Coordinates of C-alpha atoms in Angstrom, one line a residue:
Chain A
M1 CA 23.3 22.9 -64.1
T2 CA 26.0 24.9 -62.4
V3 CA 25.3 26.9 -59.3
T4 CA 28.0 29.4 -58.5
L5 CA 28.1 30.6 -55.0
E6 CA 29.8 33.9 -54.3
R7 CA 31.3 33.9 -50.9
P8 CA 33.2 36.6 -49.1
G9 CA 36.7 35.8 -48.0
P10 CA 37.1 33.9 -44.8
T11 CA 35.5 36.0 -42.1
P12 CA 37.8 36.5 -39.1
R13 CA 36.6 34.2 -36.4
T14 CA 37.0 34.6 -32.8
G15 CA 37.2 32.2 -29.9
P16 CA 39.1 28.9 -29.5
P17 CA 39.2 26.5 -32.5
A18 CA 36.3 24.1 -32.8
V19 CA 38.7 21.3 -33.6
E20 CA 42.4 21.3 -32.9
V21 CA 44.6 18.4 -34.0
K22 CA 48.2 18.5 -32.8
G23 CA 50.9 16.1 -34.0
V24 CA 48.5 13.3 -34.6
S25 CA 50.0 10.0 -35.9
K26 CA 48.2 6.8 -36.4
V27 CA 50.0 3.5 -37.0
F28 CA 48.1 0.3 -37.8
G29 CA 49.7 -3.0 -37.0
R30 CA 53.1 -3.6 -35.4
G31 CA 56.7 -4.4 -36.5
D32 CA 57.3 -5.0 -40.2
D33 CA 53.6 -5.0 -41.1
A34 CA 53.0 -1.6 -39.5
V35 CA 51.3 0.9 -41.7
V36 CA 51.7 4.6 -40.9
A37 CA 48.4 6.1 -41.9
L38 CA 48.9 9.5 -40.4
D39 CA 52.2 11.2 -39.5
G40 CA 52.4 14.3 -37.4
V41 CA 49.2 16.0 -38.7
D42 CA 48.4 19.4 -37.4
L43 CA 45.1 21.0 -38.2
S44 CA 43.0 23.7 -36.6
V45 CA 39.5 24.4 -37.6
A46 CA 37.8 27.7 -36.4
P47 CA 34.2 27.7 -35.2
G48 CA 31.9 28.0 -38.1
E49 CA 34.6 27.2 -40.7
F50 CA 34.1 24.9 -43.6
V51 CA 37.3 22.9 -44.3
C52 CA 37.8 20.2 -46.9
L53 CA 40.4 17.4 -46.4
L54 CA 41.5 16.4 -49.9
G55 CA 43.7 13.5 -50.9
A56 CA 44.1 10.5 -53.0
S57 CA 42.9 7.1 -51.7
G58 CA 44.9 5.7 -48.9
C59 CA 46.0 9.1 -47.6
G60 CA 44.4 8.5 -44.3
K61 CA 41.8 11.2 -44.6
S62 CA 39.0 8.9 -43.3
T63 CA 41.4 7.8 -40.5
L64 CA 41.9 11.4 -39.5
L65 CA 38.2 12.0 -39.6
N66 CA 37.6 9.0 -37.4
V67 CA 40.3 10.2 -34.9
V68 CA 38.6 13.6 -34.8
A69 CA 35.2 11.9 -34.3
G70 CA 36.6 9.9 -31.4
L71 CA 35.8 6.7 -33.1
D72 CA 39.5 5.9 -33.3
Q73 CA 42.4 6.7 -30.9
P74 CA 45.5 8.4 -32.3
T75 CA 48.8 6.5 -31.7
T76 CA 50.4 9.8 -30.7
G77 CA 49.2 13.4 -30.6
T78 CA 46.1 15.0 -29.3
V79 CA 42.7 16.1 -30.5
D80 CA 40.9 19.0 -28.8
R81 CA 37.3 19.7 -29.5
S82 CA 35.3 22.6 -28.2
S83 CA 31.9 20.9 -28.7
S84 CA 31.2 17.8 -26.7
R85 CA 30.7 15.4 -29.6
P86 CA 31.1 16.0 -33.3
A87 CA 28.5 14.4 -35.5
V88 CA 29.6 12.1 -38.3
M89 CA 28.1 11.5 -41.8
F90 CA 29.2 8.7 -44.0
Q91 CA 29.1 7.9 -47.7
E92 CA 26.1 5.7 -47.0
S93 CA 23.3 7.3 -45.3
A94 CA 23.4 4.6 -42.6
L95 CA 19.8 5.3 -41.6
L96 CA 18.2 2.6 -39.5
P97 CA 15.9 0.9 -42.0
W98 CA 13.2 0.1 -39.4
L99 CA 12.7 3.7 -38.3
T100 CA 10.9 6.4 -40.2
A101 CA 12.8 9.4 -41.4
G102 CA 11.6 11.4 -38.4
R103 CA 12.6 8.8 -35.9
N104 CA 16.0 8.5 -37.5
V105 CA 16.5 12.3 -37.0
E106 CA 15.2 11.9 -33.4
L107 CA 17.6 9.1 -32.6
P108 CA 20.7 11.1 -31.4
L109 CA 18.3 13.2 -29.2
R110 CA 16.8 10.0 -27.8
L111 CA 20.2 8.7 -27.0
A112 CA 20.9 12.0 -25.2
G113 CA 17.8 11.5 -23.1
V114 CA 15.7 14.3 -24.6
G115 CA 11.9 14.0 -24.0
R116 CA 9.6 12.8 -26.8
G117 CA 7.8 16.1 -27.5
A118 CA 10.9 18.2 -27.7
R119 CA 12.8 15.8 -29.9
R120 CA 9.8 15.3 -32.3
E121 CA 9.6 19.1 -32.7
R122 CA 13.3 19.4 -33.3
A123 CA 13.2 16.6 -35.9
R124 CA 10.4 18.4 -37.7
E125 CA 12.5 21.6 -37.7
L126 CA 15.5 19.9 -39.1
L127 CA 13.7 18.0 -41.8
E128 CA 12.2 21.3 -42.8
L129 CA 15.7 22.7 -43.0
V130 CA 16.8 20.0 -45.5
R131 CA 13.5 20.5 -47.4
L132 CA 12.0 17.2 -46.4
D133 CA 8.9 18.6 -44.6
G134 CA 6.1 16.2 -44.7
Q135 CA 8.4 13.2 -45.3
A136 CA 8.8 12.4 -41.6
E137 CA 6.6 9.3 -41.7
K138 CA 8.5 7.8 -44.7
R139 CA 10.8 4.9 -44.2
P140 CA 14.3 5.0 -45.7
H141 CA 13.5 2.5 -48.5
E142 CA 10.7 4.8 -49.6
L143 CA 13.1 7.7 -50.2
S144 CA 15.6 8.3 -53.0
G145 CA 19.4 8.2 -52.4
G146 CA 19.6 12.0 -52.3
M147 CA 16.7 12.3 -49.9
R148 CA 18.2 9.6 -47.6
Q149 CA 21.5 11.7 -47.5
R150 CA 19.5 14.7 -46.5
V151 CA 17.8 12.8 -43.7
A152 CA 21.3 11.7 -42.6
L153 CA 22.3 15.4 -42.7
A154 CA 19.3 16.3 -40.6
R155 CA 20.3 13.5 -38.1
A156 CA 23.9 14.7 -38.0
L157 CA 22.7 18.2 -37.3
A158 CA 20.5 16.8 -34.5
A159 CA 23.5 15.0 -33.1
A160 CA 25.8 18.1 -33.5
T161 CA 23.4 20.8 -32.2
G162 CA 21.0 19.0 -29.9
L163 CA 17.9 21.0 -29.4
G164 CA 19.4 24.0 -31.0
G165 CA 19.2 27.5 -29.5
S166 CA 16.0 27.0 -27.5
G167 CA 15.3 29.3 -24.6
A168 CA 18.1 31.1 -22.7
T169 CA 20.9 28.7 -23.7
E170 CA 23.2 30.1 -26.4
V171 CA 23.1 28.4 -29.8
Q172 CA 25.6 25.5 -30.0
P173 CA 26.4 25.3 -33.7
G174 CA 28.4 22.1 -33.2
V175 CA 30.8 20.3 -35.5
L176 CA 29.9 18.1 -38.5
L177 CA 32.4 15.6 -39.8
M178 CA 31.5 14.3 -43.3
D179 CA 33.3 11.4 -44.9
E180 CA 32.6 11.7 -48.7
P181 CA 28.9 12.0 -48.0
F182 CA 28.0 12.6 -51.7
G183 CA 30.4 10.0 -53.2
A184 CA 27.7 7.5 -54.0
L185 CA 25.3 9.9 -55.7
D186 CA 24.8 10.7 -59.3
A187 CA 26.3 13.9 -60.6
I188 CA 23.2 16.1 -60.7
T189 CA 22.0 14.9 -57.2
R190 CA 25.5 15.5 -55.9
D191 CA 25.4 19.0 -57.4
F192 CA 22.1 19.8 -55.7
L193 CA 23.2 18.4 -52.4
Q194 CA 26.4 20.5 -52.4
A195 CA 24.3 23.6 -52.9
E196 CA 22.0 22.4 -50.1
L197 CA 24.9 21.7 -47.8
L198 CA 26.2 25.3 -48.3
R199 CA 22.7 26.7 -47.6
V200 CA 22.4 24.6 -44.4
W201 CA 25.9 25.6 -43.3
E202 CA 25.2 29.3 -43.8
A203 CA 21.8 28.9 -42.0
T204 CA 23.2 27.0 -39.0
G205 CA 26.8 28.3 -38.6
T206 CA 28.0 24.7 -38.0
T207 CA 31.7 23.9 -38.3
I208 CA 32.3 21.4 -41.1
L209 CA 35.2 19.2 -41.8
F210 CA 34.6 17.5 -45.1
V211 CA 36.6 14.6 -46.6
T212 CA 36.7 14.2 -50.4
H213 CA 38.9 13.1 -53.2
D214 CA 37.1 15.4 -55.7
V215 CA 39.1 18.6 -56.3
R216 CA 36.1 20.4 -57.8
E217 CA 33.9 19.5 -54.8
S218 CA 36.5 20.8 -52.4
V219 CA 36.9 24.1 -54.3
R220 CA 33.2 24.6 -54.5
L221 CA 32.4 23.8 -50.9
A222 CA 35.3 24.8 -48.6
E223 CA 36.6 28.0 -47.3
R224 CA 39.9 26.2 -46.9
V225 CA 41.2 23.2 -48.7
V226 CA 43.8 21.0 -47.0
L227 CA 45.8 18.5 -49.1
L228 CA 47.0 15.3 -47.5
S229 CA 49.8 13.2 -48.9
S230 CA 49.4 9.4 -49.0
R231 CA 51.1 6.8 -46.8
P232 CA 52.0 8.4 -44.6
G233 CA 49.3 11.0 -44.5
R234 CA 50.8 14.4 -43.9
V235 CA 49.5 17.9 -44.6
V236 CA 51.1 19.0 -47.8
R237 CA 49.6 22.4 -48.5
E238 CA 46.4 24.4 -47.9
W239 CA 44.6 26.9 -50.0
G240 CA 42.0 29.5 -49.0
T241 CA 39.0 30.1 -51.3
G242 CA 38.3 33.8 -50.8
V243 CA 36.6 36.2 -53.2
D244 CA 39.8 37.1 -55.0
T245 CA 40.6 33.6 -56.0
D246 CA 39.5 32.3 -59.3
P247 CA 37.9 28.9 -58.8
E248 CA 39.2 27.6 -62.1
E249 CA 42.7 28.7 -61.4
L250 CA 42.5 27.2 -57.9
H251 CA 41.2 24.0 -59.3
G252 CA 44.1 23.8 -61.7
D253 CA 46.6 24.6 -58.9
I254 CA 45.3 21.9 -56.5
T255 CA 45.0 19.3 -59.3
T256 CA 48.6 19.9 -60.2
E257 CA 49.7 19.5 -56.6
L258 CA 47.5 16.4 -56.1
R259 CA 49.0 14.8 -59.3
E260 CA 52.5 15.5 -57.9
V261 CA 51.6 13.8 -54.6
I262 CA 50.2 10.8 -56.4
S263 CA 53.1 10.5 -58.9
A264 CA 55.6 10.5 -56.0
H265 CA 54.2 7.0 -55.2
G266 CA 54.9 5.6 -58.6
R267 CA 58.6 6.5 -58.6
Chain B
M1 CA 26.6 34.2 -42.7
A2 CA 27.3 35.2 -46.3
A3 CA 23.7 35.6 -47.6
E4 CA 23.5 39.4 -47.0
D5 CA 26.6 40.1 -49.1
R6 CA 25.1 38.5 -52.2
P7 CA 23.1 40.4 -54.8
V8 CA 19.5 39.7 -54.1
L9 CA 18.6 38.9 -57.7
T10 CA 21.3 36.3 -58.1
E11 CA 20.4 34.7 -54.9
D12 CA 16.7 34.4 -55.7
R13 CA 17.2 33.0 -59.2
E14 CA 19.8 30.7 -58.0
S15 CA 17.9 29.3 -55.0
D16 CA 14.7 29.0 -57.1
G17 CA 16.6 27.0 -59.7
T18 CA 18.1 24.8 -57.1
L19 CA 14.8 24.3 -55.4
D20 CA 13.1 23.3 -58.7
V21 CA 15.9 20.8 -59.4
G22 CA 15.7 19.5 -55.9
R23 CA 11.9 19.0 -56.2
G24 CA 12.3 17.4 -59.6
L25 CA 14.9 15.0 -58.3
D26 CA 12.8 14.1 -55.3
A27 CA 9.8 13.4 -57.5
L28 CA 11.8 11.4 -60.1
D29 CA 14.0 9.3 -57.8
T30 CA 11.5 8.4 -55.1
P31 CA 10.8 4.7 -55.4
T32 CA 7.2 4.0 -56.1
E33 CA 5.5 1.0 -54.6
H34 CA 2.9 -0.8 -56.8
R35 CA 0.4 -2.8 -54.8
A36 CA -1.8 -5.1 -56.8
P37 CA -5.6 -5.0 -56.2
W38 CA -6.9 -7.4 -53.6
W39 CA -8.5 -9.7 -56.2
K40 CA -5.2 -10.0 -58.0
R41 CA -3.3 -10.8 -54.8
F42 CA -6.1 -13.3 -54.0
A43 CA -5.8 -14.9 -57.4
T44 CA -2.0 -15.3 -57.1
S45 CA -1.6 -16.3 -53.5
V46 CA -4.8 -18.2 -52.5
V47 CA -6.1 -19.8 -55.6
P48 CA -2.9 -21.9 -56.6
P49 CA -2.6 -23.8 -53.3
V50 CA -6.4 -24.4 -53.2
V51 CA -6.3 -25.8 -56.7
A52 CA -3.2 -28.0 -55.8
V53 CA -5.1 -29.5 -52.8
V54 CA -8.2 -30.1 -54.8
L55 CA -6.2 -31.8 -57.6
F56 CA -4.4 -33.9 -55.0
I57 CA -7.7 -35.1 -53.6
V58 CA -9.1 -35.8 -57.0
V59 CA -6.0 -38.0 -57.9
W60 CA -6.3 -39.7 -54.6
Q61 CA -10.0 -40.5 -55.2
I62 CA -9.2 -41.8 -58.7
L63 CA -6.4 -44.1 -57.3
W64 CA -8.8 -45.4 -54.6
A65 CA -11.6 -46.0 -57.1
S66 CA -9.2 -47.9 -59.4
A67 CA -8.7 -50.3 -56.4
I68 CA -5.0 -50.9 -57.1
W69 CA -4.3 -51.2 -53.4
P70 CA -6.5 -52.8 -50.8
E71 CA -8.7 -50.5 -48.7
F72 CA -6.6 -51.0 -45.6
K73 CA -3.6 -49.5 -47.4
L74 CA -5.3 -46.7 -49.2
P75 CA -8.6 -45.6 -47.7
A76 CA -11.1 -43.4 -49.6
P77 CA -10.7 -39.6 -49.1
G78 CA -14.3 -39.6 -47.9
A79 CA -13.5 -42.1 -45.2
V80 CA -10.6 -40.0 -43.9
F81 CA -12.6 -36.8 -43.9
G82 CA -15.4 -38.8 -42.3
E83 CA -13.1 -39.8 -39.5
I84 CA -11.9 -36.2 -39.0
G85 CA -15.6 -35.1 -39.1
T86 CA -16.6 -37.6 -36.4
Q87 CA -13.8 -36.6 -34.2
L88 CA -14.6 -32.9 -34.7
V89 CA -18.3 -33.4 -33.9
S90 CA -17.6 -35.4 -30.8
G91 CA -15.2 -32.8 -29.6
Q92 CA -12.5 -35.4 -29.4
A93 CA -10.4 -33.7 -32.2
L94 CA -10.3 -30.4 -30.3
S95 CA -9.1 -32.1 -27.1
I96 CA -6.4 -34.1 -29.0
I97 CA -5.2 -31.0 -30.9
W98 CA -5.3 -28.9 -27.7
T99 CA -3.2 -31.4 -25.8
S100 CA -0.5 -31.2 -28.5
I101 CA -0.6 -27.5 -29.2
S102 CA -0.5 -26.5 -25.6
R103 CA 2.6 -28.6 -25.1
A104 CA 4.2 -27.3 -28.3
V105 CA 3.5 -23.7 -27.4
L106 CA 4.8 -24.1 -23.9
G107 CA 7.9 -26.0 -25.0
F108 CA 8.5 -23.3 -27.7
L109 CA 8.2 -20.5 -25.1
F110 CA 10.7 -22.3 -22.9
A111 CA 13.0 -22.7 -25.9
V112 CA 12.7 -18.9 -26.6
I113 CA 13.5 -18.1 -23.0
I114 CA 16.6 -20.4 -23.1
G115 CA 17.7 -19.9 -26.7
T116 CA 17.6 -16.0 -26.8
P117 CA 20.2 -15.4 -24.0
L118 CA 22.2 -18.3 -25.3
G119 CA 22.2 -16.8 -28.8
L120 CA 23.1 -13.4 -27.4
L121 CA 26.0 -14.9 -25.5
V122 CA 27.4 -16.8 -28.5
A123 CA 27.0 -13.8 -30.8
T124 CA 28.7 -11.3 -28.5
V125 CA 31.4 -13.2 -26.5
P126 CA 34.1 -14.6 -28.8
V127 CA 35.2 -17.3 -26.3
V128 CA 31.7 -18.6 -25.9
R129 CA 31.3 -18.7 -29.7
A130 CA 34.5 -20.6 -30.2
A131 CA 33.5 -23.0 -27.4
I132 CA 29.9 -23.9 -28.2
G133 CA 29.1 -22.3 -31.6
P134 CA 30.0 -25.4 -33.6
I135 CA 28.2 -27.6 -31.2
L136 CA 25.1 -25.5 -31.4
S137 CA 25.2 -25.7 -35.2
G138 CA 25.8 -29.4 -35.0
L139 CA 22.8 -30.0 -32.7
Q140 CA 20.6 -28.4 -35.4
S141 CA 21.3 -31.3 -37.7
L142 CA 20.8 -33.9 -35.0
P143 CA 17.2 -35.2 -35.2
S144 CA 15.7 -34.5 -31.8
V145 CA 14.0 -38.0 -31.8
A146 CA 17.5 -39.3 -31.0
W147 CA 17.0 -37.8 -27.6
V148 CA 13.8 -39.8 -26.8
P149 CA 15.4 -43.0 -25.5
A150 CA 17.8 -41.0 -23.3
A151 CA 14.9 -38.8 -22.1
V152 CA 12.7 -41.8 -21.2
L153 CA 15.5 -43.3 -19.2
W154 CA 16.2 -40.0 -17.4
F155 CA 12.7 -38.8 -16.8
G156 CA 10.5 -41.8 -17.3
L157 CA 7.2 -41.5 -19.2
T158 CA 6.5 -38.0 -17.9
D159 CA 5.8 -34.6 -19.4
Q160 CA 9.5 -33.7 -18.7
T161 CA 10.6 -36.3 -21.3
I162 CA 8.4 -34.6 -23.9
Y163 CA 9.5 -31.1 -23.0
F164 CA 13.1 -32.1 -23.0
V165 CA 12.9 -33.5 -26.5
V166 CA 11.1 -30.3 -27.7
L167 CA 13.7 -28.1 -26.2
M168 CA 16.6 -30.0 -27.7
G169 CA 14.9 -29.6 -31.0
A170 CA 14.0 -25.9 -30.8
V171 CA 16.7 -24.2 -28.7
P172 CA 19.6 -24.6 -31.3
S173 CA 17.5 -23.2 -34.1
I174 CA 16.4 -20.1 -32.0
A175 CA 19.9 -19.4 -30.7
N176 CA 21.5 -19.9 -34.2
G177 CA 18.9 -17.6 -35.7
L178 CA 19.7 -14.8 -33.3
V179 CA 23.5 -15.4 -33.9
S180 CA 23.1 -15.1 -37.7
G181 CA 20.7 -12.2 -37.3
I182 CA 23.4 -10.3 -35.2
D183 CA 26.2 -11.4 -37.6
Q184 CA 24.3 -9.9 -40.5
V185 CA 23.9 -6.5 -39.1
P186 CA 25.8 -4.1 -41.3
P187 CA 28.9 -2.9 -39.3
L188 CA 28.1 0.7 -40.2
L189 CA 24.9 0.7 -38.0
P190 CA 26.7 0.1 -34.6
R191 CA 29.4 2.6 -35.8
V192 CA 26.8 5.2 -36.4
G193 CA 25.3 4.5 -32.9
H194 CA 28.8 4.8 -31.4
A195 CA 29.4 8.1 -33.3
M196 CA 26.1 9.4 -31.8
G197 CA 27.2 8.5 -28.4
A198 CA 25.1 5.4 -27.7
S199 CA 26.1 3.5 -24.6
R200 CA 26.6 -0.3 -24.9
A201 CA 23.1 -0.9 -23.5
Q202 CA 21.5 1.7 -25.8
S203 CA 23.3 0.3 -28.8
A204 CA 22.1 -3.2 -28.0
R205 CA 18.5 -2.2 -27.3
L206 CA 18.0 0.5 -30.0
I207 CA 20.3 -0.6 -32.8
M208 CA 21.6 -4.2 -32.6
L209 CA 18.4 -6.0 -31.5
P210 CA 16.0 -4.3 -34.0
A211 CA 18.6 -4.8 -36.8
A212 CA 18.9 -8.5 -35.9
L213 CA 15.2 -9.0 -35.8
P214 CA 14.7 -10.5 -39.3
G215 CA 17.3 -13.2 -38.6
F216 CA 15.9 -13.8 -35.1
L217 CA 12.4 -14.2 -36.5
A218 CA 13.6 -16.7 -39.1
G219 CA 15.2 -18.6 -36.2
L220 CA 11.9 -18.5 -34.2
K221 CA 10.0 -19.8 -37.2
Q222 CA 12.4 -22.7 -37.6
G223 CA 12.4 -23.2 -33.9
W224 CA 8.6 -23.5 -33.9
A225 CA 8.8 -26.0 -36.8
F226 CA 11.4 -28.0 -34.9
S227 CA 9.3 -27.8 -31.7
W228 CA 6.3 -29.2 -33.5
R229 CA 8.0 -32.1 -35.2
S230 CA 10.0 -33.0 -32.1
L231 CA 6.8 -33.0 -30.1
M232 CA 5.1 -35.3 -32.7
A233 CA 8.1 -37.7 -32.6
A234 CA 8.1 -37.7 -28.8
E235 CA 4.4 -38.3 -28.5
L236 CA 4.5 -41.1 -31.1
I237 CA 7.3 -43.0 -29.4
A238 CA 6.7 -42.2 -25.7
T239 CA 3.0 -43.2 -25.4
S240 CA 1.5 -43.8 -22.0
P241 CA -1.9 -43.0 -20.5
S242 CA -0.1 -40.7 -18.0
L243 CA 1.0 -38.5 -21.0
G244 CA -2.5 -37.6 -22.2
F245 CA -3.8 -38.2 -25.7
G246 CA -2.3 -35.8 -28.2
L247 CA -1.9 -36.0 -32.0
G248 CA 1.1 -38.3 -31.8
A249 CA -0.7 -40.7 -29.6
Y250 CA -3.7 -40.6 -31.9
L251 CA -1.4 -41.5 -34.8
N252 CA 0.1 -44.3 -32.8
Y253 CA -3.5 -45.5 -31.9
G254 CA -4.3 -45.7 -35.6
Q255 CA -1.2 -47.8 -36.3
T256 CA -1.8 -50.3 -33.5
Q257 CA -5.5 -50.6 -34.5
S258 CA -4.5 -50.9 -38.2
E259 CA -7.0 -48.2 -39.0
M260 CA -5.5 -46.5 -42.0
E261 CA -8.1 -43.7 -42.1
V262 CA -7.2 -42.7 -38.5
V263 CA -3.4 -42.7 -39.5
I264 CA -4.0 -40.4 -42.5
A265 CA -6.5 -38.2 -40.5
A266 CA -3.8 -37.8 -37.9
I267 CA -1.2 -36.8 -40.5
I268 CA -3.6 -34.3 -42.0
L269 CA -4.3 -32.8 -38.6
I270 CA -0.6 -32.5 -37.8
L271 CA 0.0 -30.8 -41.1
V272 CA -3.0 -28.5 -40.7
V273 CA -1.8 -27.3 -37.3
G274 CA 1.7 -26.8 -38.6
I275 CA 0.6 -24.8 -41.6
G276 CA -2.0 -22.9 -39.5
V277 CA 0.5 -21.6 -37.0
E278 CA 2.8 -20.6 -39.8
L279 CA 0.1 -18.7 -41.6
L280 CA -1.6 -17.1 -38.6
A281 CA 1.4 -16.3 -36.4
F282 CA 4.7 -16.2 -38.2
R283 CA 3.8 -15.1 -41.7
P284 CA 2.0 -11.8 -40.6
A285 CA 4.8 -11.0 -38.2
E286 CA 7.5 -11.7 -40.8
R287 CA 5.6 -9.6 -43.4
R288 CA 5.3 -6.7 -41.1
I289 CA 8.9 -6.7 -40.0
L290 CA 10.3 -7.1 -43.6
R291 CA 7.9 -4.6 -45.1
A292 CA 8.9 -1.9 -42.6
R293 CA 12.5 -2.4 -43.7
G294 CA 11.7 -2.5 -47.4
L295 CA 12.7 -6.1 -47.6
A296 CA 9.4 -7.7 -48.4
T297 CA 8.9 -8.8 -52.0
G298 CA 5.7 -10.0 -53.6
P299 CA 2.2 -9.4 -52.4

């Protein structure tokens, strides 16, 4: 099954960037053992934009994501976020196994002190958005891997958007950081979840920064693909995926460049 | 934001196709749980132990009837169950069991109150772990009977002596259970909590403690077993009218009077109480906690 999504070119976006990374470096260890994971990375993501960070293993893309998430502090440089706290989704769903799907989605709202009724209603909405209506009472072990990742997506949306645009407050679309979230799934489930993610992104207007090592995935999902080099991680090049670009050609281009980056390490 | 730019037909066909695939995947990949009918579970879980007990009694009866050993070494099953029956009818058995159980439960509760914060401290403060972690594990392999002489010298033949021995038996198990429960929490869970903005207290209450619950429960179960056997050892060695008449004292009475059926009746009662608490209190709690996490196997 192939689902082709026709998207218009990057729509001009206004307002300050949702995420702005300036000159971020990250060094692990000290002295001779020091490993430079990131070296002077600049990256700006507009509100509502879908950006893929692409790179071979060890390129520090997860490190960059952790720095943007605030889970890790950069050695030098700054990270500015417009939204208060970006939500993170990992390769494993990381659902709490003793809570039902609904309670898992409620958890970020509970941590934020939202009342029971409001957060239950919001969890129901979000589960419906990821097509899991009626599954709120199931426990994670009663769900398939793909369904668990969709619960995790609903939970991340709850974390990123809070109660959504209820009442007079303006909708806060939030920022979603995804660290190879579909990496552990089989091909057909991954394909389905990619389509679902695009649908949810279009429905919510959330900003997404998506880490992957899969060129095809990045070309399919992102509006902009950013290639990182390995050790130290630097931004090598970026590509836009507008209407005029041919996905196959773009896939070829990016793969060539990625091979180039990887071969440089063998020399 | 892009939907309106798309040809309607393509969008419909595409989303319908995707939806069907999604529904199909959900239906195919969802794990199914097969629960055997009650009679099957009864046949596999209740029947085998009952058969084993019956067989054991039959062998015992045969050995007794063959008169290899004299009566005062191997009494008839009937004599032992007669002794238990007499004690039950007179109400004496209940009083004996109650004396012991109330002590064991109280001692166990104290051990939980002491062991839980101790375990939390060892699990979360590296210096404390380095300092007393090994001692705590070592204490687990020290039979708590070894504390009886010291306790008698410190506290005399009082209830304190008995509770002290019970605590020394149970506290290390409970604390160690909590430590290993916390150690086994997948590191991703607290990270997720942190990413969602959980404070330290929230993370402990809503993520770490529930995640550590299976390990903690295993520790509690072992702590109860250690409480019970420490109590029996203490009651057996430290006997005095001032200490009341529990199962250990009953066992000791059988030995001093050379009444083998009393000795064996006491052993059976100690065993029955131990197994009863395990089956009535710990097994259901464990099953509930493990099943909620999808960890329970078997019936």
